[in-house]
Structures are given as C-alpha cells and as structure tokens.
Amino acid sequence: MSFRSLTIFFRAYKKNKVVTTINIAGLTIGLLSALFIFEYVFFERSFDDYHKNVNQVYRVVYNRYQDEKLQWETANCYFPTGKWLKDNYSEVLDWAIVSRKYNITVTYKNPVGDKVFFNEEKSYYAGSSIFNLFTIPLVEGKKTCLDEPNTVAVSQRAAKKYFGNENPLGKLLTINNTEEYTVKGVYYNIPANSHLQTDFLFSLPTYTSQNQWIFTNWGYDYFHTYIMLAPDTDYKEFCSRAMPDMVTRNYAAKLKSTNSRDEFFFQPLQDIHLNSNIEYETEPPGNSRITNILFGFAIFLLVIAWINYVNLVTAQSLDRAKEMGIKKINGARKIALAGQFISEAFILNTICLIITLALFLILNPLFKSITNISDFNLFRYGSFVFAGLLVFLSGVLLSSIYPAIVLSSYKPATILTGKFKNSAEGLLFRKGLVTTQFIISIGLLIGTIITFNQASFLMKKDMGVNYNAGLIIRTPRDGKDTKTRINKLQLLKDKVLKLSEVKDFTLTSDIPGEEINHWMFGRRKGFDGNDGKAYFQIGVDDRFVEFYDVKVLAGRKFHKDEATNLHTVLMNKKAIERFGYPNPEDAVDEIFVTGNNQEWRVVGVVDDFHYKSIKTEPVPTIITLNDGIKQFINLKINNTSAEVYASLLPQLRSEYQSVFNDQPFEYFLLDDKMRLDLEPDNTFASVFILFSGLAVFIAVIGIVGLILITIKQNLKELGIRKALGAQIGDLSRLLSKQLLLQFVIALTAAIPLSYFGYKKWFLDTYIYKIDMSSWFFIGPVLLMFGIILAVILALSASVYNMKTAEVLQNE
C-alpha cells in the first residue's frame, strides 16, 4: 500500500464524506459488536482448555435405569471405578477422585490468639493425583501434599484470606470445630474458566482412612472420577468396551436382582461445561446451542457490515466510472485498477479496525462486568488472534474484490460518450445483497422478541415454591451434637421472631436455587429389597409448607412440633409415582421402608416443585423432619425495601452471635439466589437484544447510504419531476419501489427460517418454553417496514425541499 493509495483514498473521502462516514460507522459497529460476542463465546468455549493434558482427561459419568425407566443421570461415580480401570486396562494412565465437602466453616487461630473464620461453600476431598491430571500449579509445597490424612492444599486467595502475610505451610485449619488439617500446599487460584472451582483441596486419605468400606463399594456414588487415557485412544470405543466389563466383573448380579442397568459415558474435559447438564455438576453448566447461536450472530454482523460496503461502493460506480475511463485511456491496466480499489478497501477497513480496538479497550470492562468474565483475556489466545486476522483480511478481500472487478472492467468509450449504465447483472447482485441484509435484520428482530419473551417467561413461571421476600442464614457448623444444635436454633428462632420485620421462620437442609444434596433409598412395605428406588430428600420443620406456599394435594402437612421419631414423611407427585401410586390419595398412610428396614409413614402428598431451577424438571422428593441435615435458616421478611434490610441485618447479626458467638454470620437473599440461576439466560437475552439493535442499525444506515447515492445519481430526474408537479409521495414511491419489493422477497425467507431456527436451536433447549405467537413475526416485520418507510420519507422530503434551480444547476 503506497502513499499514492492513501492520497486517492482521502481524495475520494472528501468527495463522498457522507457515504464514506456511513461505511466507516457500519463497519466499526459490526467489527466491535462481533468482537464482544467472540469474547463471550471464546470464554464459554475455553473452559478447561488450559490443562496440559486436556485432550487425554475424561470424567466418568453414568445413567441408572430400572425397569428400563431412567432413574437418574449423574456426574457422580463409584469410588473404585478409576483404580479398577487403571489396574485392568493399559489405556488408563492415571486417575483421580474428587468428592464434595460443601458448606463448611473454616477457622484459623493466629499466633496472638485471634480467630479468623469464614463459611466456605465449595471444597473437595482429593488425592495428590489430581495434580497429574489437572494443571493446578503449586506455589508452595509438593505434588504429594495430599498423600496423608488431615492435610490440605489451599489457593493463594484462601491463603491471603486466612493467613495474611504469614507463611501458610504448616498452619492448622479447623473445620466445623471438629477436624484439624495441616496446610501442606498452596496453589495458584483456579481460573474462572474451569468446571472445578475451589479454594480448598482436603486430602482424600482423610476420608478413606475413616471409611475403609468405600474401596470395594459399588453402590455409593458420591465421587467425581476422572481418568487420563493414553494418547490417540478412541475414548468412545474404549468406554463401550471397558465399562460393561467393569460392571460384569463387579456388580452385575446386584443390578440384575433389581432389574436395573448402568450406562456409563466418558466426558472429554473440555466438553463438560457446555455439553453436560446432569445431577451433581460441580459448577453451573453453560449452553452449547446458545453459544453457537451467538457465534453465528457475530458472523451475521460482519456479513451485514461488509454487505453495506459492497453495496455502497458498487452503487457509487457511476461516480467513479469517468475516473476509470480516463485512467484506462492513459494506459492503466485492469489489474492495477483492481488493486487500487482493494487498497482503498484495506485502508477503510484498517481505519475501522483501529477505531474498533480503541473502543473495545474502553468498553470492555463494562462488558466483562455484565457477562462475568472479568479475568478472561481474549487476546491471550493465539488461535483467536490468527483466526481474527484471517477473517478480517478475508472480509476485506471478499468485500472489495467484486467492486474492484466491476469498476475496473468499465469500457472507456462507453463511459466517455455518456452511455454508461450499471449492468443488469450488477444491479441484480446489489439487490441480492440488500435482500440478504433484510433477511438477517428481520430474523434478528424476530429473535429479539423470542429471547426477551422466553427470559421473561422463565422469570415469571410458577416454581411451586414461593421464594419472594426470603432471607437465608447458614446454620453454624460448630461440631455440637444434633440435639444441642437444634435447641440453640430454637432459641435463635424465638429471638428472631420477636423482630417486627420478620414474618416467618423455617429450617431446611436445602434451599431453592440449589441442587438437593441428600438422598433416601427405599421401597414400599411388603416388597423385597429389589423394589428399592432412590429419592431426593429435604429435611425441614413444621413451617416449611406454609413458608414456601407448597400445595398439599392429599393428606396433611406436618403438625406443629411433630416429633421426628414418628418417622412421618411428605412426598411430591414424582416421588409417589416412583413409589408406585399414580394418584396422591392412594399414597397417603402407605409405608416407606429404607435400606436399614426403618419404616416411614407417608402422611401427605405435595405438588411438584422446581427446587433447583425452573430450567430443570422437578425430581422425586421426600420431605422429612430430619434434624441432622438442616443447614439453612429461612426467614420471610414483611418489607423488602433497602431501608428495612439496612436496619434488620445488624439486629439479626446481634441475635445470631448472642447464640453462636464463635461462628460466622452469613446471609443472602433468596430472590438473588434464584436470579443467579437465570442470569445466563437474561445475559443472553440482553446481549441478543443489544446486538440485534446494532445489526438493524447497520442495515438501516446502509439503506440510507444507498438511497443517498440513488438520489445523487438521479438528481436531475427528481428535479424535473418536482418541476412538473410531483409531490413528496411521488418521490417516495420512486425511491422505495425496488427496496420494498426486496423487503417483501426477504419476508418469504426470513419468517420460515426464523420460525424453525429459533424453535429448534433455541427454544427446544428449554424444558419450559413459550409458544410461538404470530406477533413475534408480525411485530418485527412492521417495525422494520416502518423504519425503512421513515428513512425513505425523510430523504424524499430533503430532496423535495431543494430548490429546482439548484438541482438542475448542480446537474
């Protein structure tokens, strides 16, 4: 690219400032929007890709079927799985187990006797082999730091939080006031794009030394198992061969006795985040379809921006035709002329790229805060930089090569005799590009309406539990026996209910917005053990049903102060169906027998509820009065204004610490918890709406540019028509004739494509989804039509207001 090319470019810019500015604006908006979307998409697709052995590590998961009915799909697995595979198959190079140790209180007593304590939501037991499979670099300590019981490795973040500037190694951490662990290692904070987030890795031998039975148990599956396969191993073929063999040689007889079967799968490490959404995921999963939609969206934005460029440059061909004719007469070769236009396209795109990168650096902190990707750097990925440059250069070339060929092929004699006109093929090509723009714009507007309505639908849908005005406080993990702990909680309840702002109080083992962490296994009385099935279990008190407005379908709720030793339970609809009763009334007063032959009476049946998420189906759930598993204090507040919370929280903290003086006070709003579950959907809808608007804006300013060029090329005709009495409406019809025809043609493609595309690739990813309304399609069409009409009328008015003498004089 020479200085002469720059001179020609800026000379052309001065001559066509408005159209060139439109081109720069359209390309910049398209590039900037695509860059933001690519950042989000690359973040979602980057999960776990930083692990050195990412292409060899797999998570072992399974589905359980009984009587050929799916009982569960779980990310958990049996403890012996990894070791058995390593011992029996050379394809398995190593294995690792992690097991959840959730909702703990961690305490450190510093050298001067002060206690530092916090509640920690997620931590895991793990063996030292985790450092072989996963890239978790140690800042201090050795890879064998988890080989011994009662040792722990902590993240840099946790080390700073508990120990400040002290050396963490050798320090003692107390868990739940009962367990002591020595810090043997400190690891770098795990990146945000990991499906396994934790600040604490407790040694697995701590657990196994107290539970020796686990080494040969093929029924208890509260473990995540990972294996590392030899390079070039076909993991699907190996899974289909090794896992049935494992079942056959270890517990096939047990499965056969209950008419059950286990179906195992190996999940590639990098696929877990986007392609797995089963029970007991370690982190909330993403959505590969939505990510793919956004990726396609970014491509559409680039296509629209570059279509604008092609349209505007070729539409200006009449203005550049004389220039080309004179240059050809003076000896310019066709390839040189084509090169000139490719150089101009490169200059314009480079200017847009520089502006785009500057705006990206300015706006990116805001975008990251909205999408929660704060520690992700898109430009660290060489593959993105290379692919981005390739796409950019390809776009420049593809968007400039057609205009270059068209403009460089004009015949000098035809041009200079004044007989030149755009070719029919050229006009048809431009019309095709404009029609494509309309198809994409209409499709994106339809998508905007659909995504917004789906997000709103999920926010408003009845979950079967009323979580509004709920405030949650974690119960203390102080090592006290259950009776002492419950007595203290009852004392706290009496104190808290005296506060005027508190309307209700209940204790639960689990809360809405989180996966239920407890199970019960049992059968109907009179049936043998082969009829046993698994159910989720929630431990509650007698206020649970009223507190959460759970609907009782048959029988009764728990009585006030109902004794736990009565062994009474409530079941939801899905549970009684699994229990063997299709009708709620039939299950009332039936006996549920657990694996240790303890009998429980079903005193009531409640409606199904979405305890974990509105995006997942209700699960078979048994509700008990089990005190031992209650972990959350649920409060209902009379008034949820900020002022009320500001005055209430200090009172709650004071009352809590008067009963539990050595435990952290931790609370959160249930409404916020529920919103977190829908945050990815709302973020997607917001991103889609924002960038759809920008895509339509790009298309509209492109149409403005085309109409301006059309007006300029037909100014004399328009002036004469005005002199002969033409009105604004006549000029509008003249300018809109072709555009509206292309718009109608676009409708015939955009509507069916949008209907089937959004239904299959977006709505079908949800269990509960909106019905397609005709207004989802009519509204965007009318909006787009109105925008085009408004543009045409505005530009027609500007022409009409010009003086006829000026028009003809300029011509």
Coordinates of N, CA and C in Angstrom, one line a residue, residues 294-482:
L294 N -24.8 -17.4 19.3 CA -24.1 -16.1 19.4 C -23.0 -16.0 18.4
F295 N -22.3 -17.2 18.2 CA -21.2 -17.2 17.3 C -21.7 -16.9 15.9
G296 N -22.8 -17.5 15.5 CA -23.4 -17.3 14.2 C -23.9 -15.8 14.1
F297 N -24.4 -15.3 15.2 CA -24.8 -13.9 15.3 C -23.7 -13.0 14.9
A298 N -22.5 -13.2 15.5 CA -21.3 -12.4 15.2 C -21.0 -12.4 13.8
I299 N -21.0 -13.6 13.2 CA -20.7 -13.7 11.7 C -21.8 -12.9 10.9
F300 N -23.0 -13.0 11.3 CA -24.1 -12.2 10.6 C -23.8 -10.7 10.7
L301 N -23.3 -10.2 11.9 CA -23.0 -8.8 12.0 C -21.9 -8.4 11.0
L302 N -20.9 -9.2 10.9 CA -19.8 -9.0 10.0 C -20.3 -9.0 8.5
V303 N -21.1 -10.0 8.2 CA -21.7 -10.1 6.9 C -22.5 -8.8 6.5
I304 N -23.3 -8.4 7.5 CA -24.1 -7.2 7.2 C -23.2 -6.0 7.0
A305 N -22.2 -5.8 7.8 CA -21.3 -4.7 7.7 C -20.6 -4.7 6.3
W306 N -20.1 -5.9 5.9 CA -19.4 -6.0 4.6 C -20.3 -5.9 3.4
I307 N -21.6 -6.4 3.6 CA -22.6 -6.2 2.5 C -22.8 -4.7 2.3
N308 N -22.9 -3.9 3.4 CA -23.0 -2.5 3.3 C -21.9 -1.9 2.4
Y309 N -20.7 -2.4 2.7 CA -19.5 -1.8 2.0 C -19.7 -2.2 0.5
V310 N -20.0 -3.4 0.1 CA -20.1 -3.8 -1.3 C -21.2 -3.0 -1.9
N311 N -22.3 -2.9 -1.3 CA -23.5 -2.1 -1.9 C -23.1 -0.7 -2.1
L312 N -22.5 0.0 -1.1 CA -22.3 1.4 -1.3 C -21.2 1.7 -2.3
V313 N -20.2 0.8 -2.3 CA -19.1 1.1 -3.3 C -19.6 0.8 -4.7
T314 N -20.3 -0.3 -4.9 CA -20.8 -0.6 -6.3 C -21.9 0.4 -6.7
A315 N -22.7 0.9 -5.8 CA -23.7 1.9 -6.1 C -23.1 3.2 -6.5
Q316 N -21.8 3.5 -6.1 CA -21.1 4.7 -6.5 C -20.4 4.5 -7.8
S317 N -20.6 3.4 -8.5 CA -19.9 3.1 -9.7 C -20.0 4.2 -10.8
L318 N -21.2 4.8 -10.9 CA -21.4 5.8 -11.9 C -20.5 7.0 -11.6
D319 N -20.3 7.3 -10.3 CA -19.4 8.5 -9.9 C -18.0 8.2 -10.3
R320 N -17.6 6.9 -10.1 CA -16.2 6.5 -10.3 C -15.9 6.1 -11.8
A321 N -17.0 6.0 -12.6 CA -16.8 5.4 -13.9 C -16.0 6.3 -14.8
K322 N -16.2 7.6 -14.8 CA -15.4 8.5 -15.6 C -14.0 8.5 -15.2
E323 N -13.7 8.4 -13.9 CA -12.3 8.3 -13.4 C -11.6 7.1 -14.0
M324 N -12.4 5.9 -14.0 CA -11.8 4.7 -14.6 C -11.5 4.8 -16.1
G325 N -12.5 5.4 -16.8 CA -12.3 5.6 -18.2 C -11.1 6.4 -18.6
I326 N -10.9 7.5 -17.9 CA -9.7 8.4 -18.2 C -8.4 7.6 -17.9
K327 N -8.4 6.9 -16.7 CA -7.2 6.1 -16.4 C -6.9 5.1 -17.4
K328 N -7.9 4.4 -17.9 CA -7.7 3.4 -18.9 C -7.1 4.0 -20.2
I329 N -7.6 5.1 -20.6 CA -7.1 5.8 -21.8 C -5.7 6.2 -21.7
N330 N -5.3 6.5 -20.4 CA -3.9 6.9 -20.1 C -3.0 5.7 -19.9
G331 N -3.6 4.5 -20.1 CA -2.7 3.3 -20.1 C -2.8 2.4 -18.8
A332 N -3.7 2.8 -17.9 CA -3.8 2.0 -16.7 C -4.3 0.6 -17.0
R333 N -3.6 -0.4 -16.4 CA -4.0 -1.8 -16.6 C -5.2 -2.2 -15.7
K334 N -6.0 -3.2 -16.1 CA -7.1 -3.6 -15.3 C -6.7 -4.1 -13.9
I335 N -5.6 -4.8 -13.9 CA -5.1 -5.4 -12.6 C -4.7 -4.2 -11.6
A336 N -4.1 -3.2 -12.2 CA -3.7 -2.0 -11.4 C -4.9 -1.3 -10.8
L337 N -6.0 -1.2 -11.6 CA -7.2 -0.5 -11.2 C -7.9 -1.3 -10.1
A338 N -7.9 -2.7 -10.3 CA -8.5 -3.5 -9.3 C -7.7 -3.4 -8.0
G339 N -6.4 -3.4 -8.1 CA -5.5 -3.2 -6.9 C -5.8 -1.9 -6.2
Q340 N -6.1 -0.9 -6.9 CA -6.4 0.4 -6.3 C -7.6 0.3 -5.4
F341 N -8.7 -0.4 -5.9 CA -9.9 -0.5 -5.1 C -9.7 -1.4 -3.9
I342 N -8.9 -2.5 -4.1 CA -8.6 -3.4 -2.9 C -7.8 -2.6 -1.9
S343 N -6.9 -1.7 -2.3 CA -6.1 -0.9 -1.4 C -7.0 0.0 -0.6
E344 N -8.0 0.7 -1.3 CA -8.9 1.6 -0.7 C -9.7 0.8 0.4
A345 N -10.2 -0.4 0.0 CA -10.9 -1.2 1.0 C -10.1 -1.5 2.2
F346 N -8.8 -1.9 1.9 CA -7.9 -2.2 3.0 C -7.7 -1.0 4.0
I347 N -7.5 0.2 3.4 CA -7.4 1.4 4.2 C -8.6 1.6 5.0
L348 N -9.8 1.6 4.4 CA -11.0 1.9 5.1 C -11.2 0.9 6.2
N349 N -11.0 -0.4 6.0 CA -11.2 -1.5 7.0 C -10.2 -1.3 8.1
T350 N -8.9 -0.9 7.8 CA -7.9 -0.7 8.8 C -8.3 0.4 9.7
I351 N -8.8 1.5 9.2 CA -9.3 2.6 10.0 C -10.3 2.1 10.9
C352 N -11.3 1.4 10.4 CA -12.4 0.8 11.2 C -11.8 -0.1 12.3
L353 N -10.8 -0.9 12.0 CA -10.2 -1.8 12.9 C -9.5 -1.1 14.1
I354 N -8.8 0.0 13.7 CA -8.2 0.8 14.8 C -9.2 1.4 15.7
I355 N -10.2 2.0 15.1 CA -11.3 2.6 16.0 C -12.0 1.5 16.8
T356 N -12.2 0.3 16.2 CA -12.8 -0.8 16.9 C -12.0 -1.2 18.2
L357 N -10.7 -1.4 18.0 CA -9.8 -1.8 19.1 C -9.8 -0.8 20.2
A358 N -9.8 0.5 19.8 CA -9.8 1.6 20.8 C -11.1 1.5 21.6
L359 N -12.2 1.4 21.0 CA -13.5 1.4 21.6 C -13.6 0.1 22.5
F360 N -13.1 -1.0 22.0 CA -13.1 -2.3 22.7 C -12.4 -2.2 24.0
L361 N -11.2 -1.5 24.0 CA -10.4 -1.4 25.3 C -11.2 -0.5 26.3
I362 N -11.9 0.5 25.8 CA -12.6 1.4 26.6 C -13.8 0.8 27.2
L363 N -14.6 0.0 26.4 CA -15.9 -0.5 26.8 C -15.8 -1.9 27.4
N364 N -14.6 -2.6 27.3 CA -14.6 -4.0 27.7 C -14.8 -4.2 29.2
P365 N -14.2 -3.3 30.1 CA -14.5 -3.5 31.5 C -16.0 -3.6 31.8
L366 N -16.8 -2.7 31.2 CA -18.2 -2.8 31.4 C -18.8 -4.0 30.9
F367 N -18.4 -4.5 29.7 CA -18.9 -5.7 29.1 C -18.6 -6.9 30.0
K368 N -17.4 -7.0 30.5 CA -17.0 -8.1 31.3 C -17.7 -8.1 32.6
S369 N -18.1 -7.0 33.2 CA -18.8 -7.0 34.4 C -20.2 -7.5 34.2
I370 N -20.8 -7.2 33.0 CA -22.1 -7.6 32.7 C -22.2 -9.1 32.5
T371 N -21.1 -9.7 31.8 CA -21.1 -11.1 31.4 C -20.3 -12.0 32.4
N372 N -19.7 -11.4 33.5 CA -19.0 -12.1 34.5 C -17.8 -12.9 33.9
I373 N -17.0 -12.3 33.1 CA -15.8 -12.9 32.5 C -14.6 -12.0 32.9
S374 N -14.5 -11.5 34.1 CA -13.6 -10.5 34.5 C -12.1 -10.8 34.3
D375 N -11.7 -12.1 34.5 CA -10.3 -12.4 34.4 C -10.0 -13.1 33.1
F376 N -10.8 -12.9 32.0 CA -10.5 -13.6 30.8 C -10.0 -12.6 29.8
N377 N -8.9 -12.9 29.1 CA -8.2 -12.1 28.1 C -8.3 -12.7 26.8
L378 N -9.1 -12.2 25.9 CA -9.3 -12.8 24.6 C -8.1 -12.9 23.8
F379 N -7.2 -11.9 23.9 CA -6.0 -11.8 23.0 C -4.9 -12.6 23.5
R380 N -5.1 -13.3 24.6 CA -4.1 -14.3 25.0 C -4.1 -15.5 24.1
Y381 N -5.2 -15.7 23.4 CA -5.4 -16.9 22.6 C -4.9 -16.6 21.2
G382 N -3.7 -17.2 20.9 CA -3.1 -17.0 19.6 C -4.0 -17.5 18.5
S383 N -4.8 -18.5 18.8 CA -5.7 -19.0 17.8 C -6.8 -18.0 17.4
F384 N -7.2 -17.2 18.4 CA -8.2 -16.2 18.1 C -7.6 -15.1 17.3
V385 N -6.4 -14.6 17.7 CA -5.7 -13.5 17.0 C -5.5 -13.9 15.6
F386 N -5.0 -15.2 15.4 CA -4.8 -15.6 14.0 C -6.1 -15.7 13.2
A387 N -7.1 -16.4 13.8 CA -8.4 -16.5 13.1 C -9.0 -15.2 12.9
G388 N -8.9 -14.2 13.9 CA -9.5 -12.9 13.7 C -8.8 -12.2 12.5
L389 N -7.5 -12.2 12.5 CA -6.8 -11.5 11.3 C -7.2 -12.2 10.0
L390 N -7.3 -13.5 10.0 CA -7.7 -14.2 8.8 C -9.1 -13.8 8.4
V391 N -10.0 -13.8 9.3 CA -11.4 -13.4 9.0 C -11.4 -11.9 8.5
F392 N -10.7 -11.1 9.2 CA -10.6 -9.6 8.8 C -10.1 -9.5 7.4
L393 N -9.0 -10.1 7.1 CA -8.4 -10.0 5.8 C -9.3 -10.6 4.7
S394 N -9.9 -11.8 5.1 CA -10.8 -12.4 4.1 C -12.0 -11.5 3.8
G395 N -12.5 -10.9 4.9 CA -13.6 -10.0 4.7 C -13.3 -8.8 3.8
V396 N -12.1 -8.2 4.1 CA -11.6 -7.1 3.2 C -11.5 -7.5 1.8
L397 N -10.9 -8.7 1.6 CA -10.7 -9.2 0.2 C -12.1 -9.5 -0.5
L398 N -12.9 -10.3 0.2 CA -14.2 -10.7 -0.4 C -15.1 -9.5 -0.6
S399 N -15.1 -8.5 0.3 CA -16.0 -7.3 0.2 C -15.4 -6.3 -0.9
S400 N -14.2 -6.4 -1.2 CA -13.6 -5.5 -2.2 C -13.4 -6.0 -3.6
I401 N -13.3 -7.4 -3.7 CA -12.9 -7.9 -5.0 C -14.0 -7.7 -6.0
Y402 N -15.3 -7.9 -5.6 CA -16.4 -7.6 -6.6 C -16.4 -6.2 -7.1
P403 N -16.4 -5.2 -6.1 CA -16.4 -3.8 -6.6 C -15.2 -3.5 -7.4
A404 N -14.0 -4.1 -7.1 CA -12.8 -3.8 -7.8 C -13.0 -4.4 -9.3
I405 N -13.5 -5.6 -9.4 CA -13.7 -6.1 -10.7 C -14.7 -5.3 -11.6
V406 N -15.8 -4.9 -10.9 CA -16.8 -4.2 -11.6 C -16.3 -2.8 -12.1
L407 N -15.6 -2.1 -11.2 CA -15.2 -0.7 -11.5 C -14.0 -0.8 -12.5
S408 N -13.2 -1.8 -12.4 CA -12.0 -1.8 -13.3 C -12.4 -2.4 -14.7
S409 N -13.6 -2.9 -14.9 CA -14.0 -3.5 -16.2 C -14.8 -2.6 -17.1
Y410 N -15.0 -1.3 -16.7 CA -15.8 -0.4 -17.5 C -15.0 -0.1 -18.8
K411 N -15.8 0.1 -19.9 CA -15.2 0.3 -21.2 C -15.1 1.9 -21.4
P412 N -13.9 2.4 -21.7 CA -13.7 3.8 -21.8 C -14.6 4.5 -22.8
A413 N -14.8 3.9 -23.9 CA -15.5 4.5 -25.0 C -17.0 4.7 -24.5
T414 N -17.5 3.7 -23.9 CA -18.9 3.8 -23.4 C -19.1 4.8 -22.3
I415 N -18.1 4.9 -21.5 CA -18.2 5.8 -20.3 C -18.1 7.3 -20.8
L416 N -17.1 7.6 -21.7 CA -16.8 8.9 -22.1 C -17.9 9.5 -23.1
T417 N -18.6 8.6 -23.8 CA -19.7 9.1 -24.6 C -21.0 9.3 -23.9
G418 N -20.9 9.0 -22.5 CA -22.1 9.3 -21.7 C -23.1 8.2 -21.8
K419 N -22.8 7.0 -22.3 CA -23.8 6.0 -22.5 C -23.7 4.9 -21.4
F420 N -22.9 5.1 -20.5 CA -22.7 4.0 -19.5 C -23.8 4.0 -18.5
K421 N -24.2 2.7 -18.2 CA -25.2 2.5 -17.1 C -24.7 1.2 -16.3
N422 N -25.2 1.1 -15.1 CA -24.9 -0.1 -14.4 C -25.4 -1.3 -15.1
S423 N -24.7 -2.4 -15.1 CA -25.2 -3.6 -15.8 C -26.3 -4.2 -15.1
A424 N -27.1 -4.9 -15.8 CA -28.3 -5.6 -15.2 C -27.8 -6.6 -14.1
E425 N -26.6 -7.3 -14.5 CA -26.1 -8.3 -13.5 C -25.6 -7.6 -12.2
G426 N -25.0 -6.4 -12.4 CA -24.6 -5.6 -11.2 C -25.7 -5.2 -10.3
L427 N -26.8 -4.7 -11.0 CA -28.0 -4.3 -10.2 C -28.6 -5.5 -9.5
L428 N -28.7 -6.6 -10.2 CA -29.3 -7.8 -9.6 C -28.4 -8.3 -8.4
F429 N -27.1 -8.2 -8.5 CA -26.2 -8.6 -7.4 C -26.5 -7.7 -6.2
R430 N -26.5 -6.4 -6.4 CA -26.7 -5.5 -5.3 C -28.1 -5.7 -4.7
K431 N -29.1 -6.0 -5.5 CA -30.4 -6.2 -4.9 C -30.4 -7.5 -4.1
G432 N -29.6 -8.5 -4.5 CA -29.5 -9.7 -3.8 C -28.8 -9.5 -2.4
L433 N -27.8 -8.6 -2.4 CA -27.2 -8.3 -1.1 C -28.1 -7.5 -0.2
V434 N -28.9 -6.6 -0.7 CA -29.8 -5.8 0.1 C -30.9 -6.8 0.6
T435 N -31.4 -7.7 -0.2 CA -32.3 -8.7 0.3 C -31.8 -9.6 1.4
T436 N -30.5 -9.9 1.3 CA -29.8 -10.7 2.3 C -29.8 -9.9 3.6
Q437 N -29.5 -8.6 3.5 CA -29.5 -7.8 4.7 C -30.9 -7.7 5.4
F438 N -31.9 -7.6 4.6 CA -33.2 -7.6 5.1 C -33.6 -9.0 5.8
I439 N -33.2 -10.1 5.2 CA -33.4 -11.4 5.8 C -32.8 -11.5 7.2
I440 N -31.5 -11.1 7.2 CA -30.8 -11.2 8.5 C -31.4 -10.2 9.5
S441 N -31.7 -9.0 9.1 CA -32.2 -8.0 10.1 C -33.6 -8.4 10.6
I442 N -34.5 -8.9 9.7 CA -35.8 -9.4 10.2 C -35.6 -10.6 11.1
G443 N -34.7 -11.5 10.7 CA -34.5 -12.7 11.6 C -34.0 -12.3 13.0
L444 N -33.1 -11.3 13.0 CA -32.6 -10.9 14.3 C -33.6 -10.2 15.2
L445 N -34.5 -9.4 14.5 CA -35.6 -8.7 15.2 C -36.6 -9.7 15.8
I446 N -36.9 -10.8 15.0 CA -37.7 -11.8 15.5 C -37.1 -12.5 16.7
G447 N -35.8 -12.8 16.5 CA -35.0 -13.4 17.6 C -35.0 -12.6 18.9
T448 N -35.0 -11.3 18.7 CA -35.0 -10.4 19.9 C -36.3 -10.6 20.7
I449 N -37.4 -10.6 19.9 CA -38.7 -10.7 20.6 C -38.8 -12.1 21.3
I450 N -38.3 -13.2 20.6 CA -38.4 -14.5 21.2 C -37.6 -14.6 22.4
T451 N -36.3 -14.2 22.4 CA -35.4 -14.3 23.5 C -35.9 -13.5 24.7
F452 N -36.4 -12.3 24.5 CA -36.9 -11.5 25.5 C -38.1 -12.1 26.2
N453 N -39.0 -12.7 25.4 CA -40.2 -13.3 26.0 C -39.9 -14.6 26.7
Q454 N -38.9 -15.3 26.2 CA -38.5 -16.6 26.9 C -37.9 -16.2 28.2
A455 N -37.0 -15.2 28.3 CA -36.4 -14.8 29.5 C -37.5 -14.4 30.5
S456 N -38.4 -13.6 30.0 CA -39.5 -13.1 30.9 C -40.4 -14.2 31.4
F457 N -40.6 -15.2 30.5 CA -41.5 -16.3 30.9 C -40.8 -17.1 32.0
L458 N -39.5 -17.3 32.0 CA -38.8 -18.1 33.0 C -38.8 -17.3 34.3
M459 N -38.7 -16.0 34.3 CA -38.7 -15.2 35.5 C -40.0 -15.3 36.2
K460 N -41.1 -15.4 35.4 CA -42.5 -15.3 36.0 C -43.1 -16.7 36.3
K461 N -42.5 -17.7 35.7 CA -43.2 -19.0 35.8 C -43.2 -19.5 37.3
D462 N -44.3 -20.1 37.6 CA -44.5 -20.6 39.0 C -43.6 -21.8 39.2
M463 N -42.8 -21.7 40.2 CA -41.8 -22.8 40.5 C -42.4 -23.8 41.5
G464 N -43.6 -23.6 42.0 CA -44.2 -24.5 43.0 C -43.7 -24.1 44.4
V465 N -42.8 -23.2 44.6 CA -42.4 -22.7 45.9 C -42.3 -21.2 45.7
N466 N -42.7 -20.5 46.8 CA -42.7 -19.0 46.8 C -41.5 -18.5 47.5
Y467 N -40.5 -18.1 46.7 CA -39.2 -17.7 47.3 C -39.1 -16.2 47.5
N468 N -40.2 -15.4 47.2 CA -40.1 -14.0 47.4 C -40.0 -13.6 48.9
A469 N -39.3 -12.5 49.1 CA -39.1 -12.0 50.5 C -38.4 -12.9 51.4
G470 N -37.6 -13.9 50.8 CA -36.9 -14.8 51.7 C -35.5 -14.4 51.9
L471 N -35.0 -14.5 53.2 CA -33.6 -14.2 53.5 C -33.1 -15.5 54.2
I472 N -31.9 -15.9 53.7 CA -31.3 -17.2 54.2 C -30.1 -16.9 55.0
I473 N -30.0 -17.6 56.2 CA -28.8 -17.5 57.0 C -28.3 -19.0 57.2
R474 N -27.0 -19.2 56.9 CA -26.5 -20.5 57.1 C -26.4 -20.9 58.6
T475 N -26.8 -22.1 58.9 CA -26.7 -22.6 60.3 C -25.3 -22.9 60.6
P476 N -24.9 -22.7 61.8 CA -23.5 -22.9 62.2 C -23.1 -24.4 62.1
R477 N -21.8 -24.6 61.7 CA -21.2 -25.9 61.7 C -20.2 -25.9 62.9
D478 N -20.7 -26.1 64.1 CA -19.9 -26.0 65.3 C -19.5 -27.3 66.0
G479 N -19.9 -28.4 65.3 CA -19.5 -29.7 65.9 C -20.3 -30.1 67.1
K480 N -21.4 -29.4 67.4 CA -22.2 -29.8 68.5 C -23.1 -31.0 68.1
D481 N -23.6 -31.8 69.0 CA -24.5 -32.9 68.7 C -25.8 -32.3 68.2
T482 N -26.5 -33.1 67.5 CA -27.7 -32.6 66.8 C -28.7 -32.0 67.8

